[in-house]
Amino acid sequence: QSFPFDCQDLSCIIHERTTGGVRCIFLPELRKPNFGSIDPRYSVIDEWDLETAILEFGDADPHASRSKSSYAMIVLRLKVKRRWKVFFANVVFLMFCISLLALTAFSLDENDLGDRLNLLITLILTAVAFSYVVFEALPNVPYLTYMDKYILGSYGFLVALMIESALLRQTWFTPEADRIIFFISIAYLISYNIFFLIYGYFLRRDEEQKLAYSSDQIEKEVNLSRPGLRFDYTKRMRSGINGRLL
């Protein structure tokens, strides 16, 4: 949901699977200051920055195993941050320009109503066509991201100006009211973008906190966002015809 400010955790887990009663224990090389390294120069993930890496040695949680057994493991976690500036330059800035151009419709009065409506509908169609191109490059997720919310808010602003323009020739709609709405639109556009800048700052700050998460903290975070389904038959009850189902 924080796209494009999201930070991700790429993990590589190595388990010990020895048999015959002999266990293998993984330990770091304590005699060398650097017994391993990761070279980010050969990374093929262009839209991500490798921020840091965490290497964990320990035993698996026995409660997560059906046999309640524990085994040695090594967990390598690569902490990466998405490069958000390119999305701001190619998406947010261009949508802001389209919304800003919509304010030029106020230079046309009711005598040029047709031209004013044509200008606004052209900008709306431009925004829609632009968003289709953008969405092809964005991750396909079943929820609204930061970028989706900003684009939908820009749609709403353009549609509101379109509706306002359609009311110009109403007898109760005066040129003074149109002038007031013009200044309201300027204030809204400024405050809307300032709000999303602040919102994006806090999203990025919250996402960067994940860069220091351990395996247990990540597991807890995942369980909170996607809790597992559990069957509790201590609260069982009969159902179906003649209570034949438990």
mmCIF file of C-alpha atoms in Angstrom:
data_model
loop_
_atom_site.group_PDB
_atom_site.id
_atom_site.type_symbol
_atom_site.label_atom_id
_atom_site.label_comp_id
_atom_site.label_asym_id
_atom_site.label_seq_id
_atom_site.Cartn_x
_atom_site.Cartn_y
_atom_site.Cartn_z
ATOM 1 C CA GLN A 1 0.000 0.000 0.000
ATOM 2 C CA SER A 2 2.977 2.329 0.375
ATOM 3 C CA PHE A 3 4.061 2.130 -3.273
ATOM 4 C CA PRO A 4 6.327 3.790 -4.410
ATOM 5 C CA PHE A 5 7.816 4.356 -0.929
ATOM 6 C CA ASP A 6 7.854 0.682 0.027
ATOM 7 C CA CYS A 7 10.803 -1.248 1.422
ATOM 8 C CA GLN A 8 11.015 -4.993 0.927
ATOM 9 C CA ASP A 9 12.736 -7.903 2.599
ATOM 10 C CA LEU A 10 14.357 -10.503 0.314
ATOM 11 C CA SER A 11 15.229 -13.610 2.275
ATOM 12 C CA CYS A 12 17.329 -16.722 1.682
ATOM 13 C CA ILE A 13 16.862 -19.470 4.295
ATOM 14 C CA ILE A 14 19.198 -22.452 4.679
ATOM 15 C CA HIS A 15 17.915 -25.334 6.856
ATOM 16 C CA GLU A 16 19.823 -28.192 8.437
ATOM 17 C CA ARG A 17 18.332 -31.555 7.382
ATOM 18 C CA THR A 18 20.699 -34.171 8.820
ATOM 19 C CA THR A 19 19.440 -37.629 9.781
ATOM 20 C CA GLY A 20 20.678 -40.401 12.039
ATOM 21 C CA GLY A 21 20.610 -38.420 15.269
ATOM 22 C CA VAL A 22 23.610 -36.219 14.374
ATOM 23 C CA ARG A 23 22.825 -32.506 14.283
ATOM 24 C CA CYS A 24 24.618 -29.832 12.329
ATOM 25 C CA ILE A 25 25.004 -26.401 13.906
ATOM 26 C CA PHE A 26 25.694 -23.270 11.858
ATOM 27 C CA LEU A 27 28.085 -20.744 13.395
ATOM 28 C CA PRO A 28 29.657 -17.563 11.988
ATOM 29 C CA GLU A 29 33.374 -17.268 11.483
ATOM 30 C CA LEU A 30 34.329 -15.267 14.574
ATOM 31 C CA ARG A 31 38.043 -15.030 13.775
ATOM 32 C CA LYS A 32 37.553 -12.831 10.700
ATOM 33 C CA PRO A 33 35.983 -9.356 10.728
ATOM 34 C CA ASN A 34 34.447 -9.961 7.287
ATOM 35 C CA PHE A 35 33.747 -13.580 6.446
ATOM 36 C CA GLY A 36 31.194 -12.746 3.737
ATOM 37 C CA SER A 37 30.178 -9.905 1.439
ATOM 38 C CA ILE A 38 27.488 -8.865 -1.043
ATOM 39 C CA ASP A 39 28.406 -6.807 -4.100
ATOM 40 C CA PRO A 40 25.402 -4.709 -5.233
ATOM 41 C CA ARG A 41 27.118 -3.694 -8.470
ATOM 42 C CA TYR A 42 25.951 -6.902 -10.145
ATOM 43 C CA SER A 43 22.306 -6.543 -9.124
ATOM 44 C CA VAL A 44 19.769 -6.721 -11.953
ATOM 45 C CA ILE A 45 16.989 -5.121 -9.891
ATOM 46 C CA ASP A 46 17.260 -1.593 -11.262
ATOM 47 C CA GLU A 47 14.365 0.027 -9.415
ATOM 48 C CA TRP A 48 15.631 -0.986 -5.963
ATOM 49 C CA ASP A 49 18.515 0.150 -3.778
ATOM 50 C CA LEU A 50 20.225 -2.389 -1.526
ATOM 51 C CA GLU A 51 20.156 -0.606 1.822
ATOM 52 C CA THR A 52 21.580 -3.251 4.139
ATOM 53 C CA ALA A 53 21.696 -6.982 4.853
ATOM 54 C CA ILE A 54 21.083 -9.054 7.971
ATOM 55 C CA LEU A 55 22.572 -12.505 8.531
ATOM 56 C CA GLU A 56 20.966 -14.568 11.324
ATOM 57 C CA PHE A 57 22.134 -17.843 12.872
ATOM 58 C CA GLY A 58 19.845 -19.854 15.113
ATOM 59 C CA ASP A 59 17.242 -22.563 15.449
ATOM 60 C CA ALA A 60 13.839 -22.745 13.836
ATOM 61 C CA ASP A 61 10.757 -22.124 15.956
ATOM 62 C CA PRO A 62 9.484 -25.566 17.109
ATOM 63 C CA HIS A 63 5.929 -24.209 17.451
ATOM 64 C CA ALA A 64 5.857 -23.586 13.691
ATOM 65 C CA SER A 65 6.593 -27.263 12.974
ATOM 66 C CA ARG A 66 4.014 -30.057 12.971
ATOM 67 C CA SER A 67 6.458 -32.427 14.625
ATOM 68 C CA LYS A 68 7.448 -29.747 17.177
ATOM 69 C CA SER A 69 11.073 -30.241 16.192
ATOM 70 C CA SER A 70 13.753 -27.610 15.871
ATOM 71 C CA TYR A 71 16.693 -27.504 13.489
ATOM 72 C CA ALA A 72 19.588 -25.200 12.751
ATOM 73 C CA MET A 73 19.155 -22.510 10.130
ATOM 74 C CA ILE A 74 20.816 -19.526 8.503
ATOM 75 C CA VAL A 75 18.684 -16.595 7.331
ATOM 76 C CA LEU A 76 20.088 -13.998 4.941
ATOM 77 C CA ARG A 77 17.829 -10.983 4.577
ATOM 78 C CA LEU A 78 18.495 -8.308 1.980
ATOM 79 C CA LYS A 79 16.808 -5.019 2.844
ATOM 80 C CA VAL A 80 15.937 -3.041 -0.292
ATOM 81 C CA LYS A 81 14.274 0.338 -0.846
ATOM 82 C CA ARG A 82 12.370 1.304 -3.971
ATOM 83 C CA ARG A 83 13.684 4.264 -5.956
ATOM 84 C CA TRP A 84 10.643 6.497 -5.639
ATOM 85 C CA LYS A 85 11.915 9.637 -7.386
ATOM 86 C CA VAL A 86 11.436 8.270 -10.892
ATOM 87 C CA PHE A 87 7.756 7.523 -10.137
ATOM 88 C CA PHE A 88 7.264 11.014 -8.760
ATOM 89 C CA ALA A 89 8.801 12.576 -11.856
ATOM 90 C CA ASN A 90 6.942 10.394 -14.364
ATOM 91 C CA VAL A 91 3.552 10.024 -12.661
ATOM 92 C CA VAL A 92 2.845 12.439 -9.819
ATOM 93 C CA PHE A 93 4.387 15.493 -11.497
ATOM 94 C CA LEU A 94 2.596 14.864 -14.800
ATOM 95 C CA MET A 95 -0.767 14.337 -13.063
ATOM 96 C CA PHE A 96 -0.165 17.568 -11.159
ATOM 97 C CA CYS A 97 0.479 19.380 -14.457
ATOM 98 C CA ILE A 98 -2.780 18.041 -15.925
ATOM 99 C CA SER A 99 -4.701 19.239 -12.849
ATOM 100 C CA LEU A 100 -2.943 22.609 -13.013
ATOM 101 C CA LEU A 101 -3.858 23.046 -16.668
ATOM 102 C CA ALA A 102 -7.506 22.477 -15.749
ATOM 103 C CA LEU A 103 -7.470 25.844 -13.954
ATOM 104 C CA THR A 104 -7.058 27.571 -17.328
ATOM 105 C CA ALA A 105 -10.712 26.672 -18.015
ATOM 106 C CA PHE A 106 -11.725 29.537 -15.726
ATOM 107 C CA SER A 107 -10.405 32.005 -18.328
ATOM 108 C CA LEU A 108 -13.403 31.027 -20.494
ATOM 109 C CA ASP A 109 -16.799 32.424 -19.470
ATOM 110 C CA GLU A 110 -20.306 31.199 -20.262
ATOM 111 C CA ASN A 111 -20.075 32.617 -23.797
ATOM 112 C CA ASP A 112 -17.307 30.110 -24.491
ATOM 113 C CA LEU A 113 -18.931 27.268 -22.584
ATOM 114 C CA GLY A 114 -18.423 24.771 -25.405
ATOM 115 C CA ASP A 115 -14.682 25.468 -25.557
ATOM 116 C CA ARG A 116 -14.455 25.274 -21.780
ATOM 117 C CA LEU A 117 -16.147 21.873 -21.652
ATOM 118 C CA ASN A 118 -14.016 20.632 -24.555
ATOM 119 C CA LEU A 119 -10.864 21.681 -22.701
ATOM 120 C CA LEU A 120 -11.856 19.884 -19.510
ATOM 121 C CA ILE A 121 -13.043 16.685 -21.196
ATOM 122 C CA THR A 122 -9.789 16.621 -23.197
ATOM 123 C CA LEU A 123 -7.778 16.872 -19.981
ATOM 124 C CA ILE A 124 -9.869 14.125 -18.374
ATOM 125 C CA LEU A 125 -9.354 11.801 -21.338
ATOM 126 C CA THR A 126 -5.642 12.643 -21.312
ATOM 127 C CA ALA A 127 -5.430 11.740 -17.618
ATOM 128 C CA VAL A 128 -7.291 8.467 -18.192
ATOM 129 C CA ALA A 129 -5.107 7.500 -21.158
ATOM 130 C CA PHE A 130 -1.993 8.419 -19.184
ATOM 131 C CA SER A 131 -3.103 6.341 -16.191
ATOM 132 C CA TYR A 132 -3.628 3.267 -18.396
ATOM 133 C CA VAL A 133 -0.018 3.532 -19.537
ATOM 134 C CA VAL A 134 1.145 4.063 -15.952
ATOM 135 C CA PHE A 135 -0.833 1.150 -14.494
ATOM 136 C CA GLU A 136 0.888 -1.267 -16.884
ATOM 137 C CA ALA A 137 4.188 -0.472 -15.165
ATOM 138 C CA LEU A 138 2.770 -0.523 -11.616
ATOM 139 C CA PRO A 139 2.418 -3.685 -9.499
ATOM 140 C CA ASN A 140 -0.910 -5.473 -9.924
ATOM 141 C CA VAL A 141 -2.279 -5.581 -6.367
ATOM 142 C CA PRO A 142 -5.870 -5.911 -5.053
ATOM 143 C CA TYR A 143 -5.725 -2.729 -2.953
ATOM 144 C CA LEU A 144 -5.194 0.993 -3.421
ATOM 145 C CA THR A 145 -1.607 2.189 -3.175
ATOM 146 C CA TYR A 146 -0.357 5.715 -2.501
ATOM 147 C CA MET A 147 -0.069 6.280 -6.239
ATOM 148 C CA ASP A 148 -3.600 5.011 -6.914
ATOM 149 C CA LYS A 149 -5.069 7.362 -4.305
ATOM 150 C CA TYR A 150 -3.277 10.359 -5.784
ATOM 151 C CA ILE A 151 -4.420 9.580 -9.330
ATOM 152 C CA LEU A 152 -8.032 8.969 -8.239
ATOM 153 C CA GLY A 153 -8.011 12.256 -6.313
ATOM 154 C CA SER A 154 -6.831 14.056 -9.454
ATOM 155 C CA TYR A 155 -9.683 12.444 -11.399
ATOM 156 C CA GLY A 156 -12.148 13.743 -8.829
ATOM 157 C CA PHE A 157 -10.767 17.274 -9.133
ATOM 158 C CA LEU A 158 -11.125 17.264 -12.936
ATOM 159 C CA VAL A 159 -14.642 15.827 -12.785
ATOM 160 C CA ALA A 160 -15.673 18.450 -10.200
ATOM 161 C CA LEU A 161 -14.495 21.240 -12.509
ATOM 162 C CA MET A 162 -16.410 19.625 -15.367
ATOM 163 C CA ILE A 163 -19.627 19.606 -13.330
ATOM 164 C CA GLU A 164 -19.066 23.189 -12.209
ATOM 165 C CA SER A 165 -18.618 24.318 -15.812
ATOM 166 C CA ALA A 166 -21.855 22.620 -16.836
ATOM 167 C CA LEU A 167 -23.704 24.877 -14.357
ATOM 168 C CA LEU A 168 -22.430 28.159 -15.826
ATOM 169 C CA ARG A 169 -25.632 28.996 -17.709
ATOM 170 C CA GLN A 170 -27.909 28.374 -14.776
ATOM 171 C CA THR A 171 -29.724 31.559 -13.736
ATOM 172 C CA TRP A 172 -28.629 31.232 -10.111
ATOM 173 C CA PHE A 173 -24.966 30.657 -11.015
ATOM 174 C CA THR A 174 -23.276 34.069 -11.225
ATOM 175 C CA PRO A 175 -19.849 35.017 -12.604
ATOM 176 C CA GLU A 176 -18.861 35.980 -9.065
ATOM 177 C CA ALA A 177 -19.567 32.409 -7.913
ATOM 178 C CA ASP A 178 -17.378 31.106 -10.733
ATOM 179 C CA ARG A 179 -14.599 33.454 -9.609
ATOM 180 C CA ILE A 180 -14.887 32.238 -6.011
ATOM 181 C CA ILE A 181 -14.724 28.597 -7.134
ATOM 182 C CA PHE A 182 -11.571 29.462 -9.089
ATOM 183 C CA PHE A 183 -9.769 30.579 -5.922
ATOM 184 C CA ILE A 184 -11.177 27.596 -4.011
ATOM 185 C CA SER A 185 -9.777 25.294 -6.710
ATOM 186 C CA ILE A 186 -6.335 26.884 -6.405
ATOM 187 C CA ALA A 187 -6.382 26.456 -2.619
ATOM 188 C CA TYR A 188 -7.600 22.865 -2.944
ATOM 189 C CA LEU A 189 -4.926 21.938 -5.479
ATOM 190 C CA ILE A 190 -2.161 23.366 -3.295
ATOM 191 C CA SER A 191 -3.425 21.772 -0.069
ATOM 192 C CA TYR A 192 -4.089 18.447 -1.832
ATOM 193 C CA ASN A 193 -0.515 18.170 -3.055
ATOM 194 C CA ILE A 194 0.943 19.335 0.263
ATOM 195 C CA PHE A 195 -1.136 16.672 2.024
ATOM 196 C CA PHE A 196 0.180 13.932 -0.256
ATOM 197 C CA LEU A 197 3.750 15.132 0.190
ATOM 198 C CA ILE A 198 3.389 14.885 3.973
ATOM 199 C CA TYR A 199 1.553 11.569 3.633
ATOM 200 C CA GLY A 200 4.358 10.205 1.459
ATOM 201 C CA TYR A 201 6.986 11.356 3.965
ATOM 202 C CA PHE A 202 5.342 9.436 6.816
ATOM 203 C CA LEU A 203 4.833 6.377 4.618
ATOM 204 C CA ARG A 204 8.516 6.334 3.714
ATOM 205 C CA ARG A 205 9.504 6.778 7.360
ATOM 206 C CA ASP A 206 7.316 3.868 8.457
ATOM 207 C CA GLU A 207 8.629 1.681 5.651
ATOM 208 C CA GLU A 208 12.256 2.413 6.540
ATOM 209 C CA GLN A 209 11.647 1.030 10.017
ATOM 210 C CA LYS A 210 11.256 -2.399 8.394
ATOM 211 C CA LEU A 211 14.902 -2.302 7.338
ATOM 212 C CA ALA A 212 15.934 -3.222 10.884
ATOM 213 C CA TYR A 213 13.335 -5.970 11.399
ATOM 214 C CA SER A 214 14.541 -9.415 12.427
ATOM 215 C CA SER A 215 12.949 -12.663 11.253
ATOM 216 C CA ASP A 216 10.650 -12.841 14.274
ATOM 217 C CA GLN A 217 9.468 -9.255 13.780
ATOM 218 C CA ILE A 218 8.755 -9.887 10.107
ATOM 219 C CA GLU A 219 6.820 -13.049 10.975
ATOM 220 C CA LYS A 220 4.758 -11.105 13.507
ATOM 221 C CA GLU A 221 4.059 -8.357 10.963
ATOM 222 C CA VAL A 222 2.925 -10.877 8.349
ATOM 223 C CA ASN A 223 0.672 -12.675 10.841
ATOM 224 C CA LEU A 224 -1.010 -9.387 11.738
ATOM 225 C CA SER A 225 -1.651 -8.419 8.111
ATOM 226 C CA ARG A 226 -2.621 -11.934 6.972
ATOM 227 C CA PRO A 227 -3.755 -13.953 9.977
ATOM 228 C CA GLY A 228 -4.143 -17.692 9.544
ATOM 229 C CA LEU A 229 -7.474 -19.470 9.827
ATOM 230 C CA ARG A 230 -7.823 -21.663 12.898
ATOM 231 C CA PHE A 231 -10.539 -24.136 13.860
ATOM 232 C CA ASP A 232 -11.604 -23.987 17.519
ATOM 233 C CA TYR A 233 -13.844 -26.962 18.323
ATOM 234 C CA THR A 234 -14.142 -25.986 21.978
ATOM 235 C CA LYS A 235 -17.057 -23.838 20.794
ATOM 236 C CA ARG A 236 -18.553 -26.543 18.621
ATOM 237 C CA MET A 237 -22.237 -26.738 17.746
ATOM 238 C CA ARG A 238 -24.544 -29.024 15.826
ATOM 239 C CA SER A 239 -25.997 -27.983 12.462
ATOM 240 C CA GLY A 240 -27.676 -29.492 9.422
ATOM 241 C CA ILE A 241 -30.757 -31.775 9.311
ATOM 242 C CA ASN A 242 -31.439 -33.301 12.724
ATOM 243 C CA GLY A 243 -28.088 -32.005 13.896
ATOM 244 C CA ARG A 244 -26.135 -34.568 11.899
ATOM 245 C CA LEU A 245 -23.201 -32.155 11.329
ATOM 246 C CA LEU A 246 -20.766 -31.062 13.999
#
